[in-house]
PDB file of N, CA and C in Angstrom:
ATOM      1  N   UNK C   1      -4.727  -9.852 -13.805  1.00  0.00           N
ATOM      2  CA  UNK C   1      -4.143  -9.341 -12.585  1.00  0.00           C
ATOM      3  C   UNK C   1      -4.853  -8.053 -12.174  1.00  0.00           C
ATOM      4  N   UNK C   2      -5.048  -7.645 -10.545  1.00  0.00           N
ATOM      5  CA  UNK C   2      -5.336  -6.332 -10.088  1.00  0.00           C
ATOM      6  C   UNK C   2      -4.554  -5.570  -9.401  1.00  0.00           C
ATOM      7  N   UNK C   3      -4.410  -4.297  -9.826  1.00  0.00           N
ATOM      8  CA  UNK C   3      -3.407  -3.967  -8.982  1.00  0.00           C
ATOM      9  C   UNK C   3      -4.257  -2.615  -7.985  1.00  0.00           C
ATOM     10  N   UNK C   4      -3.487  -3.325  -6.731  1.00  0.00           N
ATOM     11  CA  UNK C   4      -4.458  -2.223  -5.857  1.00  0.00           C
ATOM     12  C   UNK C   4      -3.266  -0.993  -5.484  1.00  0.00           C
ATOM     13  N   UNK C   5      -3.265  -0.017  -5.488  1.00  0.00           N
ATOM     14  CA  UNK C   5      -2.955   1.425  -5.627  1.00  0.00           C
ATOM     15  C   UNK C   5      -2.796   2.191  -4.534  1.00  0.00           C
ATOM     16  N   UNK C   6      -2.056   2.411  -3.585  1.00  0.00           N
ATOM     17  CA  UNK C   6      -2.477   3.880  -2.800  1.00  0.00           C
ATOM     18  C   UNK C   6      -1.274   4.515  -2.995  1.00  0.00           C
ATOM     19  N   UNK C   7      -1.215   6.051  -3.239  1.00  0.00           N
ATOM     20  CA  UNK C   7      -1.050   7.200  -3.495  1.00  0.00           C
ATOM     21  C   UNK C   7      -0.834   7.514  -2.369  1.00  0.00           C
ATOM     22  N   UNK C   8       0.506   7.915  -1.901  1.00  0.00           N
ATOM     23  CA  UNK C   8       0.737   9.062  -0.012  1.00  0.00           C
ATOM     24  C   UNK C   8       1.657  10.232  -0.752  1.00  0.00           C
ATOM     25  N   UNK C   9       0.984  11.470  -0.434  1.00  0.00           N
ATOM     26  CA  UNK C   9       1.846  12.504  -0.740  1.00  0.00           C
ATOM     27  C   UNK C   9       2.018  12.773   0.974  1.00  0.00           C
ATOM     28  N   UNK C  10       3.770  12.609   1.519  1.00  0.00           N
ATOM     29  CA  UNK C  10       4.124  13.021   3.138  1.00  0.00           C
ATOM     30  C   UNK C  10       4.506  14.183   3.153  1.00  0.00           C
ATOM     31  N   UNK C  11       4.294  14.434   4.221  1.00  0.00           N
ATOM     32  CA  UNK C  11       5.323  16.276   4.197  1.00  0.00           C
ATOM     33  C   UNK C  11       6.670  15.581   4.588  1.00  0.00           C
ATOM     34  N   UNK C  12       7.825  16.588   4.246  1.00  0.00           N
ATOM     35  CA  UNK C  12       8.928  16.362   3.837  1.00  0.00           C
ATOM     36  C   UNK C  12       9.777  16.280   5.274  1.00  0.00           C
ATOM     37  N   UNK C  13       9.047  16.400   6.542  1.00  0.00           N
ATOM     38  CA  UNK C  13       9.673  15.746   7.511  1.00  0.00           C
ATOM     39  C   UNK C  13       9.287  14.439   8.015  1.00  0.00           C
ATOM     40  N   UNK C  14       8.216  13.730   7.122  1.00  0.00           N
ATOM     41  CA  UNK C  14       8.413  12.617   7.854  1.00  0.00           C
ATOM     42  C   UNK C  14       8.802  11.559   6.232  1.00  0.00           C
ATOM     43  N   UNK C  15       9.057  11.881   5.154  1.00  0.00           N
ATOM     44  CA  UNK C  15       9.652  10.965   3.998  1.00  0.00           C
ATOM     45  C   UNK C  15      10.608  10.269   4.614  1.00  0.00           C
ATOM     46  N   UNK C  16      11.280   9.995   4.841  1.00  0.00           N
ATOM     47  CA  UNK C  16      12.520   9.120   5.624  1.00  0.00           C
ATOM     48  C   UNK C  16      12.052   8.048   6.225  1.00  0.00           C
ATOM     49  N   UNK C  17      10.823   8.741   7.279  1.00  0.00           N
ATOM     50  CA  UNK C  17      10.492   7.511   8.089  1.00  0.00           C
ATOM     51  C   UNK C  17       9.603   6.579   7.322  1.00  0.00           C
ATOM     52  N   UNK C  18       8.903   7.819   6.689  1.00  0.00           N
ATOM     53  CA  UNK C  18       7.561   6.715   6.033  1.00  0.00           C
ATOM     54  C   UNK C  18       7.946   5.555   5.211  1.00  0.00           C
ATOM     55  N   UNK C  19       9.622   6.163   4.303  1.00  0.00           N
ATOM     56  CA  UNK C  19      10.017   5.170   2.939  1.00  0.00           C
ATOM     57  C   UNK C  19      10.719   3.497   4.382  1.00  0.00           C
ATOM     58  N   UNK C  20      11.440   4.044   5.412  1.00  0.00           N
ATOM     59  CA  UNK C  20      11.857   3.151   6.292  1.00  0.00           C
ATOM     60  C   UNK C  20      10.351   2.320   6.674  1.00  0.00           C
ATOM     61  N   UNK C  21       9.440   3.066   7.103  1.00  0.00           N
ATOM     62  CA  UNK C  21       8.699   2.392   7.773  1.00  0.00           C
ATOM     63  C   UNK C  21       7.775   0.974   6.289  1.00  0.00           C
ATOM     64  N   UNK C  22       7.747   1.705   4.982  1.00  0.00           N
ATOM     65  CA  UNK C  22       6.986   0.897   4.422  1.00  0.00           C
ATOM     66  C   UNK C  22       7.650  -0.279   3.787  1.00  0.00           C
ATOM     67  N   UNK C  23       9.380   0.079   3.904  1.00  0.00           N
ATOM     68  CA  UNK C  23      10.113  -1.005   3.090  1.00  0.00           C
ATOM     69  C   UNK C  23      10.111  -1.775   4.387  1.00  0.00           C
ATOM     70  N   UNK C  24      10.203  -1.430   5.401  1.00  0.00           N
ATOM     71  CA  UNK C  24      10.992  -2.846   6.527  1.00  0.00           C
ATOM     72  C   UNK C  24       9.556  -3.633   7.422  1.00  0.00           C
ATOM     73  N   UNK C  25       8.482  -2.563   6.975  1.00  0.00           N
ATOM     74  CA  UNK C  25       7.224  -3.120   7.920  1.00  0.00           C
ATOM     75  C   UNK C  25       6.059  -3.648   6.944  1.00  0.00           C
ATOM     76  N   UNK C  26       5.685  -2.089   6.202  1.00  0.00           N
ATOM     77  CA  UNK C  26       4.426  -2.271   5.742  1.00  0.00           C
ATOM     78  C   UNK C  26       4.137  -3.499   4.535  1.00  0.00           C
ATOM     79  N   UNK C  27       5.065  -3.126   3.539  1.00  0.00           N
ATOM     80  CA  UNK C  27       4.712  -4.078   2.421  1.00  0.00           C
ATOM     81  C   UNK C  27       5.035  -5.385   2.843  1.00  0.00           C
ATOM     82  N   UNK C  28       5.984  -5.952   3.526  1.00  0.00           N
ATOM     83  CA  UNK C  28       6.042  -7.023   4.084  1.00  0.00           C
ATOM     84  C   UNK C  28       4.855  -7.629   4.612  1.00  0.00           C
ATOM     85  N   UNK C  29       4.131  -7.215   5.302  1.00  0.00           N
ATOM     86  CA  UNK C  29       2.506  -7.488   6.267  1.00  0.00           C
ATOM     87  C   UNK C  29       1.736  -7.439   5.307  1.00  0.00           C
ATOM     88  N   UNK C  30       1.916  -6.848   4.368  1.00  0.00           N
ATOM     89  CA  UNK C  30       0.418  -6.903   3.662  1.00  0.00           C
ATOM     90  C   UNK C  30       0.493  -8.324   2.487  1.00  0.00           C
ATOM     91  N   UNK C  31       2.158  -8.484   1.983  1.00  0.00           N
ATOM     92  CA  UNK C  31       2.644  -9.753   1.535  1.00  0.00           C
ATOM     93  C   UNK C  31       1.847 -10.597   2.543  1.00  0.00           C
ATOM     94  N   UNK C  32       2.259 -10.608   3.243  1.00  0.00           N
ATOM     95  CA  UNK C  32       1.820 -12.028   4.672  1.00  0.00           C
ATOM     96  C   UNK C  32       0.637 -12.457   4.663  1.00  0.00           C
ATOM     97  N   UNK C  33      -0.094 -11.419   4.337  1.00  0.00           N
ATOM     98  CA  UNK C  33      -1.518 -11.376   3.922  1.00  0.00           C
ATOM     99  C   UNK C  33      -2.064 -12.436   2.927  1.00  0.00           C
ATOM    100  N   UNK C  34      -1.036 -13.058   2.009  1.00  0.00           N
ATOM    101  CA  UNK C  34      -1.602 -14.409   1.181  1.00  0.00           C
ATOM    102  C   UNK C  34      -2.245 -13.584   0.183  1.00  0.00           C
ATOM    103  N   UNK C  35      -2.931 -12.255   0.212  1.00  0.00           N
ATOM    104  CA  UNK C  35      -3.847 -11.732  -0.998  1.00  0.00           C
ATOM    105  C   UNK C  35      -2.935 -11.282  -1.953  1.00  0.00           C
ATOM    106  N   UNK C  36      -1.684 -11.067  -2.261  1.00  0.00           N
ATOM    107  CA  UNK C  36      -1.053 -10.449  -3.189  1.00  0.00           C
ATOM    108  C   UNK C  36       0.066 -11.086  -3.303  1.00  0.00           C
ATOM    109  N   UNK C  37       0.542 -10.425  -4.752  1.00  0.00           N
ATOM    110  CA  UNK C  37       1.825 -11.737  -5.381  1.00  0.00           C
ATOM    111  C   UNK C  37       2.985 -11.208  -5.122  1.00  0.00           C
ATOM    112  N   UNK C  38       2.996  -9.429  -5.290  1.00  0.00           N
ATOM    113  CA  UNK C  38       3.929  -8.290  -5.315  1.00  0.00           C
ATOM    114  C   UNK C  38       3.447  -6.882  -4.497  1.00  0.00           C
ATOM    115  N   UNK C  39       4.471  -6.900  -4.166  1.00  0.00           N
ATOM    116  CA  UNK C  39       4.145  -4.918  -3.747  1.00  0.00           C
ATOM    117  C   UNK C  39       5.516  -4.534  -4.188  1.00  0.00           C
ATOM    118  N   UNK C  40       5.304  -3.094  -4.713  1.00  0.00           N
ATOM    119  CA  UNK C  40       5.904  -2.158  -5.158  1.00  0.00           C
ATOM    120  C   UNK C  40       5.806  -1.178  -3.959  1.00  0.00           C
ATOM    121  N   UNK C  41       7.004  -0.348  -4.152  1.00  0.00           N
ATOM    122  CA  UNK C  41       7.432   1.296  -3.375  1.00  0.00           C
ATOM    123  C   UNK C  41       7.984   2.230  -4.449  1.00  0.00           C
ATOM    124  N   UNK C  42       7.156   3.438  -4.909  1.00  0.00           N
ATOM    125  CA  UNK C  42       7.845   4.343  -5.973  1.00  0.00           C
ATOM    126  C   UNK C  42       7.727   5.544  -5.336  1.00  0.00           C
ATOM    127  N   UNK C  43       8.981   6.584  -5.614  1.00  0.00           N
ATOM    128  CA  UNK C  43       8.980   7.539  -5.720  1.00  0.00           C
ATOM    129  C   UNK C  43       8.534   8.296  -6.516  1.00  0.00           C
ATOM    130  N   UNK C  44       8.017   9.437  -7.202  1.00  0.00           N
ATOM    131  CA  UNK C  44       7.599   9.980  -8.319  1.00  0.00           C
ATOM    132  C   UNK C  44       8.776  11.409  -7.968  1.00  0.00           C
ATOM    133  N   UNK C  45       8.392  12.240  -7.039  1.00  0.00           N
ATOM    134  CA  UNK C  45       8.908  13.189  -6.700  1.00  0.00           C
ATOM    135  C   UNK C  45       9.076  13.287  -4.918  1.00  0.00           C
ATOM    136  N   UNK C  46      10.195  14.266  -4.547  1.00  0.00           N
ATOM    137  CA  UNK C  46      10.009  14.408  -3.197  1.00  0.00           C
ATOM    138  C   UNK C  46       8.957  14.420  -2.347  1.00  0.00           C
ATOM    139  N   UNK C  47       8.246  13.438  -1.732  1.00  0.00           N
ATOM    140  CA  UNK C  47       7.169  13.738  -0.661  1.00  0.00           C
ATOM    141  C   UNK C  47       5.652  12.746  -1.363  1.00  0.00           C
ATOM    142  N   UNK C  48       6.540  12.251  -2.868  1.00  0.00           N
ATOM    143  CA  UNK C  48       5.012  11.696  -3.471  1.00  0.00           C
ATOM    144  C   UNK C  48       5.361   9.918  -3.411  1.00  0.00           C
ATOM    145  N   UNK C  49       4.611   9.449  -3.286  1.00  0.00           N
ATOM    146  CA  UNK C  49       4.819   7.914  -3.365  1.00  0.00           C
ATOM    147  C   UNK C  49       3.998   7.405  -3.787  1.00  0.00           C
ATOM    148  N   UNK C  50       3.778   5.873  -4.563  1.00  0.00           N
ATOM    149  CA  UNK C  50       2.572   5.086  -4.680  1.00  0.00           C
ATOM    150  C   UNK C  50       3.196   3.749  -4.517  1.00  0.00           C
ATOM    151  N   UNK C  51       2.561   2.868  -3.470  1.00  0.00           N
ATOM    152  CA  UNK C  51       2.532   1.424  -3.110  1.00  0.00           C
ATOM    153  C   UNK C  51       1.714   0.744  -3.965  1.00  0.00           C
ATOM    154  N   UNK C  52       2.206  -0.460  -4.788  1.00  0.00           N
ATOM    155  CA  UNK C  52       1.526  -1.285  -5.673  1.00  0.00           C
ATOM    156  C   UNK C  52       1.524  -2.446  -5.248  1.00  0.00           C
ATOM    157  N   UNK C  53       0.397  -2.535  -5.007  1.00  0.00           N
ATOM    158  CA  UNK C  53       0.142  -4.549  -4.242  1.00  0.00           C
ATOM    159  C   UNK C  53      -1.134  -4.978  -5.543  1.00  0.00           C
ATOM    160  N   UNK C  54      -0.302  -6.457  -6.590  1.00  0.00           N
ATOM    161  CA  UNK C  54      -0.454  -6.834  -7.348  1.00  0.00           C
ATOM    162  C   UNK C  54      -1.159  -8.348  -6.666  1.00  0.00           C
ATOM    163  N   UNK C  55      -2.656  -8.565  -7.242  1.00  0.00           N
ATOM    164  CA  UNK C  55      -3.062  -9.654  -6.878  1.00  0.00           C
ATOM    165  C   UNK C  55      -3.765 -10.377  -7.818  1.00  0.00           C
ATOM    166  N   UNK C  56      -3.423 -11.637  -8.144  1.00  0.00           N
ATOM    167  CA  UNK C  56      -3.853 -12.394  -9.379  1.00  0.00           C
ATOM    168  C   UNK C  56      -5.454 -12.403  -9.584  1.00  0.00           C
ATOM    169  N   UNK C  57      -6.468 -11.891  -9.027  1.00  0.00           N
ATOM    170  CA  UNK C  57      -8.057 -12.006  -8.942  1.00  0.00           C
ATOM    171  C   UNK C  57      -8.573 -11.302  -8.056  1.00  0.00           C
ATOM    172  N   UNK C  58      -9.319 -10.669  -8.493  1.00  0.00           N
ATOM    173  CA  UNK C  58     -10.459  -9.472  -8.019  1.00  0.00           C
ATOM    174  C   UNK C  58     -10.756  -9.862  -6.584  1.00  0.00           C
ATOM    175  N   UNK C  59     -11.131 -11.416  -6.269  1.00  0.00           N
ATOM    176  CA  UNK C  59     -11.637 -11.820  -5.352  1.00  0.00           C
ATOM    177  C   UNK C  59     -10.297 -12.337  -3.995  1.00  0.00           C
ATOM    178  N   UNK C  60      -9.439 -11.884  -4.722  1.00  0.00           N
ATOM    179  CA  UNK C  60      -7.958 -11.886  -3.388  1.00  0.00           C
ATOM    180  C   UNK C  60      -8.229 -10.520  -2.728  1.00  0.00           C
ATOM    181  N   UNK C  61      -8.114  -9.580  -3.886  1.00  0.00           N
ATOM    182  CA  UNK C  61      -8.310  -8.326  -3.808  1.00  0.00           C
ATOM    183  C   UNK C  61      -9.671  -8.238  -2.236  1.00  0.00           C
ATOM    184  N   UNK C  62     -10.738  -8.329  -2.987  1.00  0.00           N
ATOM    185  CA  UNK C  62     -12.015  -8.334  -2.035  1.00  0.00           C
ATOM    186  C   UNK C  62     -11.758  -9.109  -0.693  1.00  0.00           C
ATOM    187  N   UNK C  63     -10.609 -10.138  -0.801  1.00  0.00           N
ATOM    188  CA  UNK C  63     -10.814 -10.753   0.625  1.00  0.00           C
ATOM    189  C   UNK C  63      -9.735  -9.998   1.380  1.00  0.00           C
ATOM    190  N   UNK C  64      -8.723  -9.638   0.959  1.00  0.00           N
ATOM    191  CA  UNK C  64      -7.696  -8.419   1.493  1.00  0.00           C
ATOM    192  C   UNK C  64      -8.189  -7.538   2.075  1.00  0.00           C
ATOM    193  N   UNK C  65      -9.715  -7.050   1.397  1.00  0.00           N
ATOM    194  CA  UNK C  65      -9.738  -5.252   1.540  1.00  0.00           C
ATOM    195  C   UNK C  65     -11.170  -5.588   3.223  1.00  0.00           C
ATOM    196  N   UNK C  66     -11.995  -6.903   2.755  1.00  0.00           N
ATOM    197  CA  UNK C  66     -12.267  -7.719   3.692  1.00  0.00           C
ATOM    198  C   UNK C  66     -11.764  -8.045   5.193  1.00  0.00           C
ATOM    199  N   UNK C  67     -10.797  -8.588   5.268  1.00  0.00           N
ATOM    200  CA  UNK C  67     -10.200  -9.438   6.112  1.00  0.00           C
ATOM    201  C   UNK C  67      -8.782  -8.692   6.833  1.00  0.00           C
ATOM    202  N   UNK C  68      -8.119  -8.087   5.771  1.00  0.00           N
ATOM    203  CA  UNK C  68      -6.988  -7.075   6.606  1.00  0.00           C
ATOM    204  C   UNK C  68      -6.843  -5.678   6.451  1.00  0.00           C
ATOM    205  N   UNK C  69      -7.547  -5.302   5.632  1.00  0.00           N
ATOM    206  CA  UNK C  69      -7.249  -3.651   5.493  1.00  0.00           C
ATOM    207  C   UNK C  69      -7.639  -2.837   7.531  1.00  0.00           C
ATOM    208  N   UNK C  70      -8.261  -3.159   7.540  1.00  0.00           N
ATOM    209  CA  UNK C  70      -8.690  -2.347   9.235  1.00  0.00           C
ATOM    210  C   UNK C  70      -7.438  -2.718   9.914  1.00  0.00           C
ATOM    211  N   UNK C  71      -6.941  -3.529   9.888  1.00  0.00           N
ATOM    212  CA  UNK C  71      -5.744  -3.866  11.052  1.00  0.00           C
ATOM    213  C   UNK C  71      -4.493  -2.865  10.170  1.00  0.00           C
ATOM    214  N   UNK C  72      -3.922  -3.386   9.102  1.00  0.00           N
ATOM    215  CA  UNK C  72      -3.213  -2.804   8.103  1.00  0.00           C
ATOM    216  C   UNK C  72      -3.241  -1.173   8.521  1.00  0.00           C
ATOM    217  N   UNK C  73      -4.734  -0.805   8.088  1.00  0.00           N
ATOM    218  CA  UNK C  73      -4.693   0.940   8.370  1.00  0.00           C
ATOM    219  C   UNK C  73      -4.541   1.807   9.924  1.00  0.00           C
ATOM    220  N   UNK C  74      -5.148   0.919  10.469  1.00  0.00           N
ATOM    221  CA  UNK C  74      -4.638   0.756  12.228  1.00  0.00           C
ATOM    222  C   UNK C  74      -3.219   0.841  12.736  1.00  0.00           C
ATOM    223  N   UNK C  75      -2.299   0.650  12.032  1.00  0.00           N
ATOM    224  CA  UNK C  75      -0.914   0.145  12.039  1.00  0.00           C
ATOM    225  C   UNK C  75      -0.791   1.880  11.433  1.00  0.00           C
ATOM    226  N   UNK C  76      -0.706   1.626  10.096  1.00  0.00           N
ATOM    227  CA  UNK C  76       0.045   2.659   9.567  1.00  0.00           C
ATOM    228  C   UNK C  76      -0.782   3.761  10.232  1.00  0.00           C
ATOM    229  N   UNK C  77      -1.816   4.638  11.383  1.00  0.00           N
ATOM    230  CA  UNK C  77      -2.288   5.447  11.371  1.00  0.00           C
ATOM    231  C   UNK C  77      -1.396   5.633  12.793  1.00  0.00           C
ATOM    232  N   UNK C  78      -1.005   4.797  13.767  1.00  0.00           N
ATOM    233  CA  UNK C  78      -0.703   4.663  14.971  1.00  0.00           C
ATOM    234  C   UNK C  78       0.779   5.380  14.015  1.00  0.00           C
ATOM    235  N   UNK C  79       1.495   4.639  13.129  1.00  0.00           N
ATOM    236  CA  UNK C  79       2.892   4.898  12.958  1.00  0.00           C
ATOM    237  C   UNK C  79       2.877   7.210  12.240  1.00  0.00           C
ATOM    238  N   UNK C  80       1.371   7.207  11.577  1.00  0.00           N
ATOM    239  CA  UNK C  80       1.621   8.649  10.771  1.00  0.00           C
ATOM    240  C   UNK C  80      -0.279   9.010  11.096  1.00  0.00           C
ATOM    241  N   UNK C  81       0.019   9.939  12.145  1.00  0.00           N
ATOM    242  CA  UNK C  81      -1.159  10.190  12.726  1.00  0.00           C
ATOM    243  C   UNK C  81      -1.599  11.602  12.148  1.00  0.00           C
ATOM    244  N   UNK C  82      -0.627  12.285  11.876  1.00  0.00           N
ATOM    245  CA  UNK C  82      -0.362  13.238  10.813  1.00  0.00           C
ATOM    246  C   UNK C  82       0.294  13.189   9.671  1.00  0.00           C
ATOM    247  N   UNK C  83       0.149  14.078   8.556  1.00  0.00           N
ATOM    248  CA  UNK C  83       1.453  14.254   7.514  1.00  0.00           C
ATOM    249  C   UNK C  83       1.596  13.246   6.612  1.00  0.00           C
ATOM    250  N   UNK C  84       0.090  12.697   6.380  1.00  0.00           N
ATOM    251  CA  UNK C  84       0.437  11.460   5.129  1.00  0.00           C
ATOM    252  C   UNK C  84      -1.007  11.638   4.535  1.00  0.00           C
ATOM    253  N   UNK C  85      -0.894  11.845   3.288  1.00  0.00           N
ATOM    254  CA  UNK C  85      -2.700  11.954   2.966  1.00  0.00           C
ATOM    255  C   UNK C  85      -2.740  10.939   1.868  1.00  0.00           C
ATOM    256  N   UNK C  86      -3.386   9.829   2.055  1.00  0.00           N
ATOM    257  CA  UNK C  86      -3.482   8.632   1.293  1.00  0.00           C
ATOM    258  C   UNK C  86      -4.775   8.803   0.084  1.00  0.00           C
ATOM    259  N   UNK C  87      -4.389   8.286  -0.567  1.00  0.00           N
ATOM    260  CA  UNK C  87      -5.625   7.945  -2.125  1.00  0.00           C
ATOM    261  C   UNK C  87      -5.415   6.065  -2.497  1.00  0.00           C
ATOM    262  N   UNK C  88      -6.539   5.920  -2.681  1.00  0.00           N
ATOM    263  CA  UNK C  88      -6.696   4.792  -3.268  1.00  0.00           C
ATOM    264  C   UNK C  88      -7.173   4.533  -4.170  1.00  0.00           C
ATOM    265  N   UNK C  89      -6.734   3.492  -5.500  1.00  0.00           N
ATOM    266  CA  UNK C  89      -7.270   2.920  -6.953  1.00  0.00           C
ATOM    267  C   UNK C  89      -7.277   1.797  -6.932  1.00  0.00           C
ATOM    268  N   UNK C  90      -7.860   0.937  -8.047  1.00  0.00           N
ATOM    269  CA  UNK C  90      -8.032  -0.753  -8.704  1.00  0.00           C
ATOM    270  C   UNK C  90      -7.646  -0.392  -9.519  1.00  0.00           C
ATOM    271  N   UNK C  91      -6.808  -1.143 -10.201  1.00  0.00           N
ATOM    272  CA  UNK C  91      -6.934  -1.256 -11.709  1.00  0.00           C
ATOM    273  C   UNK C  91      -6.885  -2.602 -12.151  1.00  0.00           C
ATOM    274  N   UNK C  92      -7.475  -2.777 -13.330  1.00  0.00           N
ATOM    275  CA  UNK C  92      -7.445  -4.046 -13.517  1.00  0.00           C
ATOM    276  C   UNK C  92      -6.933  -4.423 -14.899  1.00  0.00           C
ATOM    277  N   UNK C  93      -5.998  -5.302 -14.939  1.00  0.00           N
ATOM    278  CA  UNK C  93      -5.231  -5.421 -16.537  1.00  0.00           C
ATOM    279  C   UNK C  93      -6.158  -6.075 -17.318  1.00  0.00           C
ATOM    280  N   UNK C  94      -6.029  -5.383 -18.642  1.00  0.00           N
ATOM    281  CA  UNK C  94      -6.948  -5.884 -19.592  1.00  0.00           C
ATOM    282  C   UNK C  94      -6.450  -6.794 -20.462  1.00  0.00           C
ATOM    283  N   UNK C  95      -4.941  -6.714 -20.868  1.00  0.00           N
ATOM    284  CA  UNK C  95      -4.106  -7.069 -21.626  1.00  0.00           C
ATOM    285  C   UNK C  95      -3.037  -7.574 -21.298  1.00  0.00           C
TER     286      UNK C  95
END
């Protein structure tokens, strides 16, 4: 399995919208997407989050980051044009 990673630390006036906007919009669309099995939404601390979209092969992964990430980031940039600073990882299970 791969799990693809992004990291949003928001400022603390827009957490509300962002956790609304990613449970009722985002992870849903990127599901739809056919490239992934699961997405995750975690809190760590106030203002920190990481989205986990779990995809059985590297090459779902590659056709995801391919085929929908530009529309995907298009979306969420229109919704947080400020006040969201994103990071991205792979990881890939070994075990």
């Amino acid at each position: 399995m791969i799990t693809y990673e992004v990291t949003a630390i928001v400022d603390a006036s827009l957490t509300q919208q962002y956790e609304e906007y990613m449970i009722s919009k985002h992870l849903a669309d990127v599901l739809d997407s056919g490239c992934f099995v699961e997405a995750v939404l975690e809190r760590a601390a106030a203002g920190k989050y990481r989205a986990r979209y779990r995809a059985e092969t590297e090459a779902d992964l590659e056709r995801y980051l391919r085929e929908h990430t530009a529309a995907k980031r298009a979306d969420f940039a229109e919704h947080f044009p400020t006040g969201v600073a994103l990071s991205r990882e792979v990881w890939i299970e070994l075990a």
